[in-house]
Amino acid sequence: MRLIKAYQSKVIMNYHRFRRWQQAEPHYVNRHQDTVQHCHNCGTEFRDNFCPRCGQRAEVGRVGWNSIRENIALLWGLDSRSLTYTLVQLLGRPGYLVRD
């Protein structure tokens, strides 16, 4: 009987931990918070990762094979997170995935 109650309390504790994890706010990293960027497309000044007017990335570099490979990986979602991670997030915390 004590074994069943211990198991039940462990399940309840894990469920509460899961709910806290599910409702946590996404972590947003702004690498350009302290510097003023000038957009290469429209000339707008901004302090973020992307231009608020046209959507251009703050880090624009030369187009070469390395940047093409990175953009293909970014397009297919292989840049920083795996497909399994995305599927777990989609099934477990769909709101977090959309906000993130």
PDB file of N, CA and C in Angstrom:
ATOM      1  N   MET A   1       0.823  -1.193   0.000  1.00  0.00           N
ATOM      2  CA  MET A   1       0.000   0.000   0.000  1.00  0.00           C
ATOM      3  C   MET A   1       0.871   1.262   0.000  1.00  0.00           C
ATOM      4  N   ARG A   2       1.954   1.235   0.809  1.00  0.00           N
ATOM      5  CA  ARG A   2       2.839   2.396   0.837  1.00  0.00           C
ATOM      6  C   ARG A   2       3.520   2.600  -0.503  1.00  0.00           C
ATOM      7  N   LEU A   3       3.801   1.507  -1.181  1.00  0.00           N
ATOM      8  CA  LEU A   3       4.447   1.579  -2.487  1.00  0.00           C
ATOM      9  C   LEU A   3       3.532   2.250  -3.513  1.00  0.00           C
ATOM     10  N   ILE A   4       2.252   1.960  -3.455  1.00  0.00           N
ATOM     11  CA  ILE A   4       1.285   2.568  -4.376  1.00  0.00           C
ATOM     12  C   ILE A   4       1.148   4.060  -4.097  1.00  0.00           C
ATOM     13  N   LYS A   5       1.089   4.449  -2.818  1.00  0.00           N
ATOM     14  CA  LYS A   5       0.975   5.869  -2.472  1.00  0.00           C
ATOM     15  C   LYS A   5       2.235   6.631  -2.865  1.00  0.00           C
ATOM     16  N   ALA A   6       3.395   6.018  -2.692  1.00  0.00           N
ATOM     17  CA  ALA A   6       4.647   6.664  -3.095  1.00  0.00           C
ATOM     18  C   ALA A   6       4.671   6.863  -4.607  1.00  0.00           C
ATOM     19  N   TYR A   7       4.200   5.853  -5.337  1.00  0.00           N
ATOM     20  CA  TYR A   7       4.149   5.954  -6.795  1.00  0.00           C
ATOM     21  C   TYR A   7       3.163   7.038  -7.218  1.00  0.00           C
ATOM     22  N   GLN A   8       2.007   7.108  -6.570  1.00  0.00           N
ATOM     23  CA  GLN A   8       1.018   8.123  -6.908  1.00  0.00           C
ATOM     24  C   GLN A   8       1.551   9.525  -6.641  1.00  0.00           C
ATOM     25  N   SER A   9       2.229   9.724  -5.530  1.00  0.00           N
ATOM     26  CA  SER A   9       2.771  11.053  -5.230  1.00  0.00           C
ATOM     27  C   SER A   9       3.866  11.432  -6.226  1.00  0.00           C
ATOM     28  N   LYS A  10       4.650  10.451  -6.681  1.00  0.00           N
ATOM     29  CA  LYS A  10       5.681  10.721  -7.671  1.00  0.00           C
ATOM     30  C   LYS A  10       5.053  11.104  -9.008  1.00  0.00           C
ATOM     31  N   VAL A  11       3.982  10.430  -9.381  1.00  0.00           N
ATOM     32  CA  VAL A  11       3.282  10.762 -10.631  1.00  0.00           C
ATOM     33  C   VAL A  11       2.687  12.161 -10.545  1.00  0.00           C
ATOM     34  N   ILE A  12       2.085  12.494  -9.418  1.00  0.00           N
ATOM     35  CA  ILE A  12       1.492  13.827  -9.241  1.00  0.00           C
ATOM     36  C   ILE A  12       2.570  14.897  -9.279  1.00  0.00           C
ATOM     37  N   MET A  13       3.703  14.640  -8.636  1.00  0.00           N
ATOM     38  CA  MET A  13       4.807  15.597  -8.636  1.00  0.00           C
ATOM     39  C   MET A  13       5.334  15.806 -10.061  1.00  0.00           C
ATOM     40  N   ASN A  14       5.480  14.735 -10.822  1.00  0.00           N
ATOM     41  CA  ASN A  14       5.948  14.858 -12.200  1.00  0.00           C
ATOM     42  C   ASN A  14       4.935  15.587 -13.075  1.00  0.00           C
ATOM     43  N   TYR A  15       3.655  15.362 -12.822  1.00  0.00           N
ATOM     44  CA  TYR A  15       2.624  16.064 -13.578  1.00  0.00           C
ATOM     45  C   TYR A  15       2.684  17.559 -13.311  1.00  0.00           C
ATOM     46  N   HIS A  16       2.849  17.964 -12.056  1.00  0.00           N
ATOM     47  CA  HIS A  16       2.934  19.390 -11.728  1.00  0.00           C
ATOM     48  C   HIS A  16       4.193  20.018 -12.331  1.00  0.00           C
ATOM     49  N   ARG A  17       5.278  19.285 -12.332  1.00  0.00           N
ATOM     50  CA  ARG A  17       6.501  19.790 -12.949  1.00  0.00           C
ATOM     51  C   ARG A  17       6.301  19.951 -14.456  1.00  0.00           C
ATOM     52  N   PHE A  18       5.623  19.000 -15.080  1.00  0.00           N
ATOM     53  CA  PHE A  18       5.321  19.084 -16.501  1.00  0.00           C
ATOM     54  C   PHE A  18       4.449  20.295 -16.805  1.00  0.00           C
ATOM     55  N   ARG A  19       3.436  20.561 -15.987  1.00  0.00           N
ATOM     56  CA  ARG A  19       2.559  21.721 -16.208  1.00  0.00           C
ATOM     57  C   ARG A  19       3.318  23.041 -16.059  1.00  0.00           C
ATOM     58  N   ARG A  20       4.226  23.124 -15.076  1.00  0.00           N
ATOM     59  CA  ARG A  20       5.032  24.340 -14.935  1.00  0.00           C
ATOM     60  C   ARG A  20       5.912  24.542 -16.167  1.00  0.00           C
ATOM     61  N   TRP A  21       6.506  23.451 -16.668  1.00  0.00           N
ATOM     62  CA  TRP A  21       7.348  23.515 -17.864  1.00  0.00           C
ATOM     63  C   TRP A  21       6.520  23.905 -19.079  1.00  0.00           C
ATOM     64  N   GLN A  22       5.288  23.417 -19.156  1.00  0.00           N
ATOM     65  CA  GLN A  22       4.421  23.682 -20.286  1.00  0.00           C
ATOM     66  C   GLN A  22       3.990  25.146 -20.332  1.00  0.00           C
ATOM     67  N   GLN A  23       3.836  25.766 -19.193  1.00  0.00           N
ATOM     68  CA  GLN A  23       3.339  27.132 -19.146  1.00  0.00           C
ATOM     69  C   GLN A  23       4.447  28.172 -19.043  1.00  0.00           C
ATOM     70  N   ALA A  24       5.704  27.738 -19.056  1.00  0.00           N
ATOM     71  CA  ALA A  24       6.819  28.678 -18.945  1.00  0.00           C
ATOM     72  C   ALA A  24       6.916  29.537 -20.205  1.00  0.00           C
ATOM     73  N   GLU A  25       7.384  30.759 -20.027  1.00  0.00           N
ATOM     74  CA  GLU A  25       7.543  31.674 -21.149  1.00  0.00           C
ATOM     75  C   GLU A  25       8.747  31.257 -21.992  1.00  0.00           C
ATOM     76  N   PRO A  26       8.675  31.461 -23.313  1.00  0.00           N
ATOM     77  CA  PRO A  26       9.821  31.127 -24.156  1.00  0.00           C
ATOM     78  C   PRO A  26      10.976  32.078 -23.899  1.00  0.00           C
ATOM     79  N   HIS A  27      12.166  31.581 -24.116  1.00  0.00           N
ATOM     80  CA  HIS A  27      13.366  32.384 -23.916  1.00  0.00           C
ATOM     81  C   HIS A  27      13.743  33.030 -25.237  1.00  0.00           C
ATOM     82  N   TYR A  28      13.742  34.352 -25.276  1.00  0.00           N
ATOM     83  CA  TYR A  28      14.044  35.097 -26.484  1.00  0.00           C
ATOM     84  C   TYR A  28      15.404  35.744 -26.327  1.00  0.00           C
ATOM     85  N   VAL A  29      16.260  35.543 -27.273  1.00  0.00           N
ATOM     86  CA  VAL A  29      17.604  36.096 -27.219  1.00  0.00           C
ATOM     87  C   VAL A  29      17.707  37.223 -28.231  1.00  0.00           C
ATOM     88  N   ASN A  30      17.989  38.421 -27.751  1.00  0.00           N
ATOM     89  CA  ASN A  30      18.207  39.571 -28.617  1.00  0.00           C
ATOM     90  C   ASN A  30      19.686  39.920 -28.535  1.00  0.00           C
ATOM     91  N   ARG A  31      20.448  39.505 -29.544  1.00  0.00           N
ATOM     92  CA  ARG A  31      21.884  39.736 -29.522  1.00  0.00           C
ATOM     93  C   ARG A  31      22.249  41.163 -29.860  1.00  0.00           C
ATOM     94  N   HIS A  32      21.330  41.953 -30.404  1.00  0.00           N
ATOM     95  CA  HIS A  32      21.629  43.315 -30.849  1.00  0.00           C
ATOM     96  C   HIS A  32      20.901  44.355 -30.013  1.00  0.00           C
ATOM     97  N   GLN A  33      20.699  44.053 -28.761  1.00  0.00           N
ATOM     98  CA  GLN A  33      19.934  44.938 -27.888  1.00  0.00           C
ATOM     99  C   GLN A  33      20.669  46.239 -27.602  1.00  0.00           C
ATOM    100  N   ASP A  34      21.983  46.184 -27.473  1.00  0.00           N
ATOM    101  CA  ASP A  34      22.748  47.370 -27.071  1.00  0.00           C
ATOM    102  C   ASP A  34      23.284  48.170 -28.245  1.00  0.00           C
ATOM    103  N   THR A  35      23.192  47.660 -29.455  1.00  0.00           N
ATOM    104  CA  THR A  35      23.744  48.354 -30.613  1.00  0.00           C
ATOM    105  C   THR A  35      22.632  48.758 -31.567  1.00  0.00           C
ATOM    106  N   VAL A  36      22.819  49.907 -32.187  1.00  0.00           N
ATOM    107  CA  VAL A  36      21.862  50.384 -33.177  1.00  0.00           C
ATOM    108  C   VAL A  36      22.279  49.810 -34.525  1.00  0.00           C
ATOM    109  N   GLN A  37      21.352  49.135 -35.190  1.00  0.00           N
ATOM    110  CA  GLN A  37      21.600  48.543 -36.507  1.00  0.00           C
ATOM    111  C   GLN A  37      20.952  49.422 -37.567  1.00  0.00           C
ATOM    112  N   HIS A  38      21.533  49.420 -38.745  1.00  0.00           N
ATOM    113  CA  HIS A  38      20.945  50.099 -39.895  1.00  0.00           C
ATOM    114  C   HIS A  38      20.591  49.042 -40.919  1.00  0.00           C
ATOM    115  N   CYS A  39      19.345  49.028 -41.339  1.00  0.00           N
ATOM    116  CA  CYS A  39      18.872  48.027 -42.293  1.00  0.00           C
ATOM    117  C   CYS A  39      19.510  48.276 -43.657  1.00  0.00           C
ATOM    118  N   HIS A  40      19.972  47.206 -44.277  1.00  0.00           N
ATOM    119  CA  HIS A  40      20.591  47.314 -45.597  1.00  0.00           C
ATOM    120  C   HIS A  40      19.557  47.479 -46.697  1.00  0.00           C
ATOM    121  N   ASN A  41      18.307  47.135 -46.443  1.00  0.00           N
ATOM    122  CA  ASN A  41      17.249  47.265 -47.454  1.00  0.00           C
ATOM    123  C   ASN A  41      16.588  48.631 -47.427  1.00  0.00           C
ATOM    124  N   CYS A  42      16.105  49.026 -46.244  1.00  0.00           N
ATOM    125  CA  CYS A  42      15.295  50.249 -46.182  1.00  0.00           C
ATOM    126  C   CYS A  42      15.951  51.390 -45.397  1.00  0.00           C
ATOM    127  N   GLY A  43      17.067  51.128 -44.703  1.00  0.00           N
ATOM    128  CA  GLY A  43      17.775  52.182 -43.986  1.00  0.00           C
ATOM    129  C   GLY A  43      17.209  52.514 -42.616  1.00  0.00           C
ATOM    130  N   THR A  44      16.285  51.751 -42.110  1.00  0.00           N
ATOM    131  CA  THR A  44      15.673  51.995 -40.805  1.00  0.00           C
ATOM    132  C   THR A  44      16.655  51.637 -39.686  1.00  0.00           C
ATOM    133  N   GLU A  45      16.684  52.454 -38.644  1.00  0.00           N
ATOM    134  CA  GLU A  45      17.490  52.138 -37.460  1.00  0.00           C
ATOM    135  C   GLU A  45      16.651  51.296 -36.511  1.00  0.00           C
ATOM    136  N   PHE A  46      17.278  50.239 -35.946  1.00  0.00           N
ATOM    137  CA  PHE A  46      16.556  49.357 -35.038  1.00  0.00           C
ATOM    138  C   PHE A  46      17.522  48.707 -34.080  1.00  0.00           C
ATOM    139  N   ARG A  47      16.988  48.145 -32.987  1.00  0.00           N
ATOM    140  CA  ARG A  47      17.764  47.451 -31.960  1.00  0.00           C
ATOM    141  C   ARG A  47      17.187  46.069 -31.732  1.00  0.00           C
ATOM    142  N   ASP A  48      17.246  45.229 -32.742  1.00  0.00           N
ATOM    143  CA  ASP A  48      16.672  43.899 -32.624  1.00  0.00           C
ATOM    144  C   ASP A  48      17.381  42.973 -33.594  1.00  0.00           C
ATOM    145  N   ASN A  49      16.942  41.732 -33.688  1.00  0.00           N
ATOM    146  CA  ASN A  49      17.549  40.776 -34.611  1.00  0.00           C
ATOM    147  C   ASN A  49      17.062  40.972 -36.042  1.00  0.00           C
ATOM    148  N   PHE A  50      15.891  41.597 -36.206  1.00  0.00           N
ATOM    149  CA  PHE A  50      15.319  41.818 -37.528  1.00  0.00           C
ATOM    150  C   PHE A  50      14.781  43.238 -37.627  1.00  0.00           C
ATOM    151  N   CYS A  51      14.775  43.769 -38.837  1.00  0.00           N
ATOM    152  CA  CYS A  51      14.236  45.106 -39.081  1.00  0.00           C
ATOM    153  C   CYS A  51      12.716  45.071 -38.913  1.00  0.00           C
ATOM    154  N   PRO A  52      12.137  45.989 -38.127  1.00  0.00           N
ATOM    155  CA  PRO A  52      10.686  45.968 -37.922  1.00  0.00           C
ATOM    156  C   PRO A  52       9.905  46.427 -39.155  1.00  0.00           C
ATOM    157  N   ARG A  53      10.572  47.092 -40.084  1.00  0.00           N
ATOM    158  CA  ARG A  53       9.863  47.609 -41.259  1.00  0.00           C
ATOM    159  C   ARG A  53       9.814  46.600 -42.408  1.00  0.00           C
ATOM    160  N   CYS A  54      10.959  45.973 -42.712  1.00  0.00           N
ATOM    161  CA  CYS A  54      10.983  45.080 -43.880  1.00  0.00           C
ATOM    162  C   CYS A  54      11.339  43.634 -43.539  1.00  0.00           C
ATOM    163  N   GLY A  55      11.834  43.356 -42.332  1.00  0.00           N
ATOM    164  CA  GLY A  55      12.128  41.986 -41.925  1.00  0.00           C
ATOM    165  C   GLY A  55      13.527  41.507 -42.228  1.00  0.00           C
ATOM    166  N   GLN A  56      14.410  42.386 -42.695  1.00  0.00           N
ATOM    167  CA  GLN A  56      15.794  42.014 -43.003  1.00  0.00           C
ATOM    168  C   GLN A  56      16.539  41.639 -41.736  1.00  0.00           C
ATOM    169  N   ARG A  57      17.358  40.583 -41.807  1.00  0.00           N
ATOM    170  CA  ARG A  57      18.160  40.184 -40.647  1.00  0.00           C
ATOM    171  C   ARG A  57      19.210  41.242 -40.330  1.00  0.00           C
ATOM    172  N   ALA A  58      19.554  41.372 -39.053  1.00  0.00           N
ATOM    173  CA  ALA A  58      20.563  42.341 -38.652  1.00  0.00           C
ATOM    174  C   ALA A  58      21.948  41.890 -39.083  1.00  0.00           C
ATOM    175  N   GLU A  59      22.171  40.584 -39.115  1.00  0.00           N
ATOM    176  CA  GLU A  59      23.475  40.051 -39.507  1.00  0.00           C
ATOM    177  C   GLU A  59      23.438  39.661 -40.970  1.00  0.00           C
ATOM    178  N   VAL A  60      23.825  40.579 -41.837  1.00  0.00           N
ATOM    179  CA  VAL A  60      23.856  40.300 -43.265  1.00  0.00           C
ATOM    180  C   VAL A  60      25.320  40.218 -43.674  1.00  0.00           C
ATOM    181  N   GLY A  61      25.662  39.133 -44.322  1.00  0.00           N
ATOM    182  CA  GLY A  61      27.043  38.949 -44.752  1.00  0.00           C
ATOM    183  C   GLY A  61      27.113  38.636 -46.225  1.00  0.00           C
ATOM    184  N   ARG A  62      28.277  38.204 -46.636  1.00  0.00           N
ATOM    185  CA  ARG A  62      28.514  37.859 -48.022  1.00  0.00           C
ATOM    186  C   ARG A  62      27.819  36.558 -48.394  1.00  0.00           C
ATOM    187  N   VAL A  63      27.355  36.478 -49.627  1.00  0.00           N
ATOM    188  CA  VAL A  63      26.722  35.253 -50.094  1.00  0.00           C
ATOM    189  C   VAL A  63      27.812  34.330 -50.639  1.00  0.00           C
ATOM    190  N   GLY A  64      27.939  33.184 -50.010  1.00  0.00           N
ATOM    191  CA  GLY A  64      28.914  32.184 -50.425  1.00  0.00           C
ATOM    192  C   GLY A  64      28.357  30.803 -50.164  1.00  0.00           C
ATOM    193  N   TRP A  65      29.178  29.778 -50.356  1.00  0.00           N
ATOM    194  CA  TRP A  65      28.705  28.416 -50.153  1.00  0.00           C
ATOM    195  C   TRP A  65      28.301  28.165 -48.709  1.00  0.00           C
ATOM    196  N   ASN A  66      29.030  28.743 -47.774  1.00  0.00           N
ATOM    197  CA  ASN A  66      28.707  28.553 -46.362  1.00  0.00           C
ATOM    198  C   ASN A  66      27.356  29.183 -46.022  1.00  0.00           C
ATOM    199  N   SER A  67      27.091  30.384 -46.526  1.00  0.00           N
ATOM    200  CA  SER A  67      25.801  31.027 -46.242  1.00  0.00           C
ATOM    201  C   SER A  67      24.653  30.301 -46.945  1.00  0.00           C
ATOM    202  N   ILE A  68      24.903  29.736 -48.122  1.00  0.00           N
ATOM    203  CA  ILE A  68      23.868  28.963 -48.810  1.00  0.00           C
ATOM    204  C   ILE A  68      23.539  27.713 -48.013  1.00  0.00           C
ATOM    205  N   ARG A  69      24.579  27.026 -47.512  1.00  0.00           N
ATOM    206  CA  ARG A  69      24.358  25.828 -46.692  1.00  0.00           C
ATOM    207  C   ARG A  69      23.587  26.183 -45.423  1.00  0.00           C
ATOM    208  N   GLU A  70      23.941  27.292 -44.768  1.00  0.00           N
ATOM    209  CA  GLU A  70      23.240  27.709 -43.552  1.00  0.00           C
ATOM    210  C   GLU A  70      21.785  28.057 -43.834  1.00  0.00           C
ATOM    211  N   ASN A  71      21.521  28.715 -44.951  1.00  0.00           N
ATOM    212  CA  ASN A  71      20.141  29.084 -45.278  1.00  0.00           C
ATOM    213  C   ASN A  71      19.299  27.870 -45.635  1.00  0.00           C
ATOM    214  N   ILE A  72      19.894  26.866 -46.293  1.00  0.00           N
ATOM    215  CA  ILE A  72      19.158  25.632 -46.572  1.00  0.00           C
ATOM    216  C   ILE A  72      18.842  24.914 -45.266  1.00  0.00           C
ATOM    217  N   ALA A  73      19.823  24.874 -44.349  1.00  0.00           N
ATOM    218  CA  ALA A  73      19.576  24.259 -43.049  1.00  0.00           C
ATOM    219  C   ALA A  73      18.513  25.032 -42.274  1.00  0.00           C
ATOM    220  N   LEU A  74      18.541  26.352 -42.373  1.00  0.00           N
ATOM    221  CA  LEU A  74      17.529  27.181 -41.710  1.00  0.00           C
ATOM    222  C   LEU A  74      16.153  26.949 -42.314  1.00  0.00           C
ATOM    223  N   LEU A  75      16.084  26.811 -43.625  1.00  0.00           N
ATOM    224  CA  LEU A  75      14.818  26.578 -44.305  1.00  0.00           C
ATOM    225  C   LEU A  75      14.195  25.249 -43.890  1.00  0.00           C
ATOM    226  N   TRP A  76      14.983  24.215 -43.745  1.00  0.00           N
ATOM    227  CA  TRP A  76      14.482  22.894 -43.382  1.00  0.00           C
ATOM    228  C   TRP A  76      14.413  22.684 -41.881  1.00  0.00           C
ATOM    229  N   GLY A  77      14.790  23.694 -41.087  1.00  0.00           N
ATOM    230  CA  GLY A  77      14.691  23.584 -39.638  1.00  0.00           C
ATOM    231  C   GLY A  77      15.791  22.766 -39.014  1.00  0.00           C
ATOM    232  N   LEU A  78      16.937  22.679 -39.662  1.00  0.00           N
ATOM    233  CA  LEU A  78      18.042  21.884 -39.155  1.00  0.00           C
ATOM    234  C   LEU A  78      19.125  22.743 -38.518  1.00  0.00           C
ATOM    235  N   ASP A  79      18.865  24.020 -38.306  1.00  0.00           N
ATOM    236  CA  ASP A  79      19.908  24.919 -37.839  1.00  0.00           C
ATOM    237  C   ASP A  79      20.239  24.745 -36.371  1.00  0.00           C
ATOM    238  N   SER A  80      19.263  24.733 -35.496  1.00  0.00           N
ATOM    239  CA  SER A  80      19.582  24.643 -34.071  1.00  0.00           C
ATOM    240  C   SER A  80      18.777  23.580 -33.340  1.00  0.00           C
ATOM    241  N   ARG A  81      17.663  23.182 -33.884  1.00  0.00           N
ATOM    242  CA  ARG A  81      16.815  22.207 -33.203  1.00  0.00           C
ATOM    243  C   ARG A  81      16.479  21.078 -34.155  1.00  0.00           C
ATOM    244  N   SER A  82      16.381  19.925 -33.619  1.00  0.00           N
ATOM    245  CA  SER A  82      16.105  18.768 -34.465  1.00  0.00           C
ATOM    246  C   SER A  82      14.609  18.608 -34.698  1.00  0.00           C
ATOM    247  N   LEU A  83      14.288  17.763 -35.639  1.00  0.00           N
ATOM    248  CA  LEU A  83      12.887  17.488 -35.943  1.00  0.00           C
ATOM    249  C   LEU A  83      12.191  16.813 -34.765  1.00  0.00           C
ATOM    250  N   THR A  84      12.905  15.935 -34.073  1.00  0.00           N
ATOM    251  CA  THR A  84      12.293  15.266 -32.920  1.00  0.00           C
ATOM    252  C   THR A  84      11.985  16.267 -31.810  1.00  0.00           C
ATOM    253  N   TYR A  85      12.876  17.237 -31.592  1.00  0.00           N
ATOM    254  CA  TYR A  85      12.626  18.270 -30.592  1.00  0.00           C
ATOM    255  C   TYR A  85      11.354  19.037 -30.945  1.00  0.00           C
ATOM    256  N   THR A  86      11.218  19.412 -32.211  1.00  0.00           N
ATOM    257  CA  THR A  86      10.044  20.162 -32.647  1.00  0.00           C
ATOM    258  C   THR A  86       8.776  19.348 -32.483  1.00  0.00           C
ATOM    259  N   LEU A  87       8.830  18.069 -32.808  1.00  0.00           N
ATOM    260  CA  LEU A  87       7.644  17.230 -32.645  1.00  0.00           C
ATOM    261  C   LEU A  87       7.261  17.073 -31.185  1.00  0.00           C
ATOM    262  N   VAL A  88       8.253  16.915 -30.302  1.00  0.00           N
ATOM    263  CA  VAL A  88       7.971  16.811 -28.865  1.00  0.00           C
ATOM    264  C   VAL A  88       7.342  18.105 -28.369  1.00  0.00           C
ATOM    265  N   GLN A  89       7.901  19.250 -28.801  1.00  0.00           N
ATOM    266  CA  GLN A  89       7.335  20.534 -28.397  1.00  0.00           C
ATOM    267  C   GLN A  89       5.917  20.709 -28.946  1.00  0.00           C
ATOM    268  N   LEU A  90       5.695  20.289 -30.183  1.00  0.00           N
ATOM    269  CA  LEU A  90       4.378  20.430 -30.787  1.00  0.00           C
ATOM    270  C   LEU A  90       3.333  19.590 -30.077  1.00  0.00           C
ATOM    271  N   LEU A  91       3.711  18.395 -29.665  1.00  0.00           N
ATOM    272  CA  LEU A  91       2.769  17.526 -28.958  1.00  0.00           C
ATOM    273  C   LEU A  91       2.605  17.926 -27.495  1.00  0.00           C
ATOM    274  N   GLY A  92       3.686  18.344 -26.854  1.00  0.00           N
ATOM    275  CA  GLY A  92       3.635  18.655 -25.427  1.00  0.00           C
ATOM    276  C   GLY A  92       3.226  20.060 -25.101  1.00  0.00           C
ATOM    277  N   ARG A  93       3.760  21.045 -25.855  1.00  0.00           N
ATOM    278  CA  ARG A  93       3.503  22.459 -25.568  1.00  0.00           C
ATOM    279  C   ARG A  93       3.289  23.231 -26.863  1.00  0.00           C
ATOM    280  N   PRO A  94       2.185  23.077 -27.511  1.00  0.00           N
ATOM    281  CA  PRO A  94       1.997  23.745 -28.805  1.00  0.00           C
ATOM    282  C   PRO A  94       2.018  25.271 -28.693  1.00  0.00           C
ATOM    283  N   GLY A  95       1.491  25.825 -27.614  1.00  0.00           N
ATOM    284  CA  GLY A  95       1.498  27.281 -27.451  1.00  0.00           C
ATOM    285  C   GLY A  95       2.902  27.825 -27.298  1.00  0.00           C
ATOM    286  N   TYR A  96       3.742  27.126 -26.567  1.00  0.00           N
ATOM    287  CA  TYR A  96       5.137  27.538 -26.396  1.00  0.00           C
ATOM    288  C   TYR A  96       5.857  27.515 -27.727  1.00  0.00           C
ATOM    289  N   LEU A  97       5.635  26.481 -28.526  1.00  0.00           N
ATOM    290  CA  LEU A  97       6.298  26.370 -29.825  1.00  0.00           C
ATOM    291  C   LEU A  97       5.907  27.504 -30.736  1.00  0.00           C
ATOM    292  N   VAL A  98       4.638  27.877 -30.730  1.00  0.00           N
ATOM    293  CA  VAL A  98       4.183  28.967 -31.592  1.00  0.00           C
ATOM    294  C   VAL A  98       4.756  30.293 -31.104  1.00  0.00           C
ATOM    295  N   ARG A  99       4.759  30.541 -29.790  1.00  0.00           N
ATOM    296  CA  ARG A  99       5.306  31.789 -29.266  1.00  0.00           C
ATOM    297  C   ARG A  99       6.804  31.867 -29.473  1.00  0.00           C
ATOM    298  N   ASP A 100       7.492  30.740 -29.363  1.00  0.00           N
ATOM    299  CA  ASP A 100       8.938  30.703 -29.517  1.00  0.00           C
ATOM    300  C   ASP A 100       9.311  30.942 -30.962  1.00  0.00           C
TER     301      ASP A 100
END
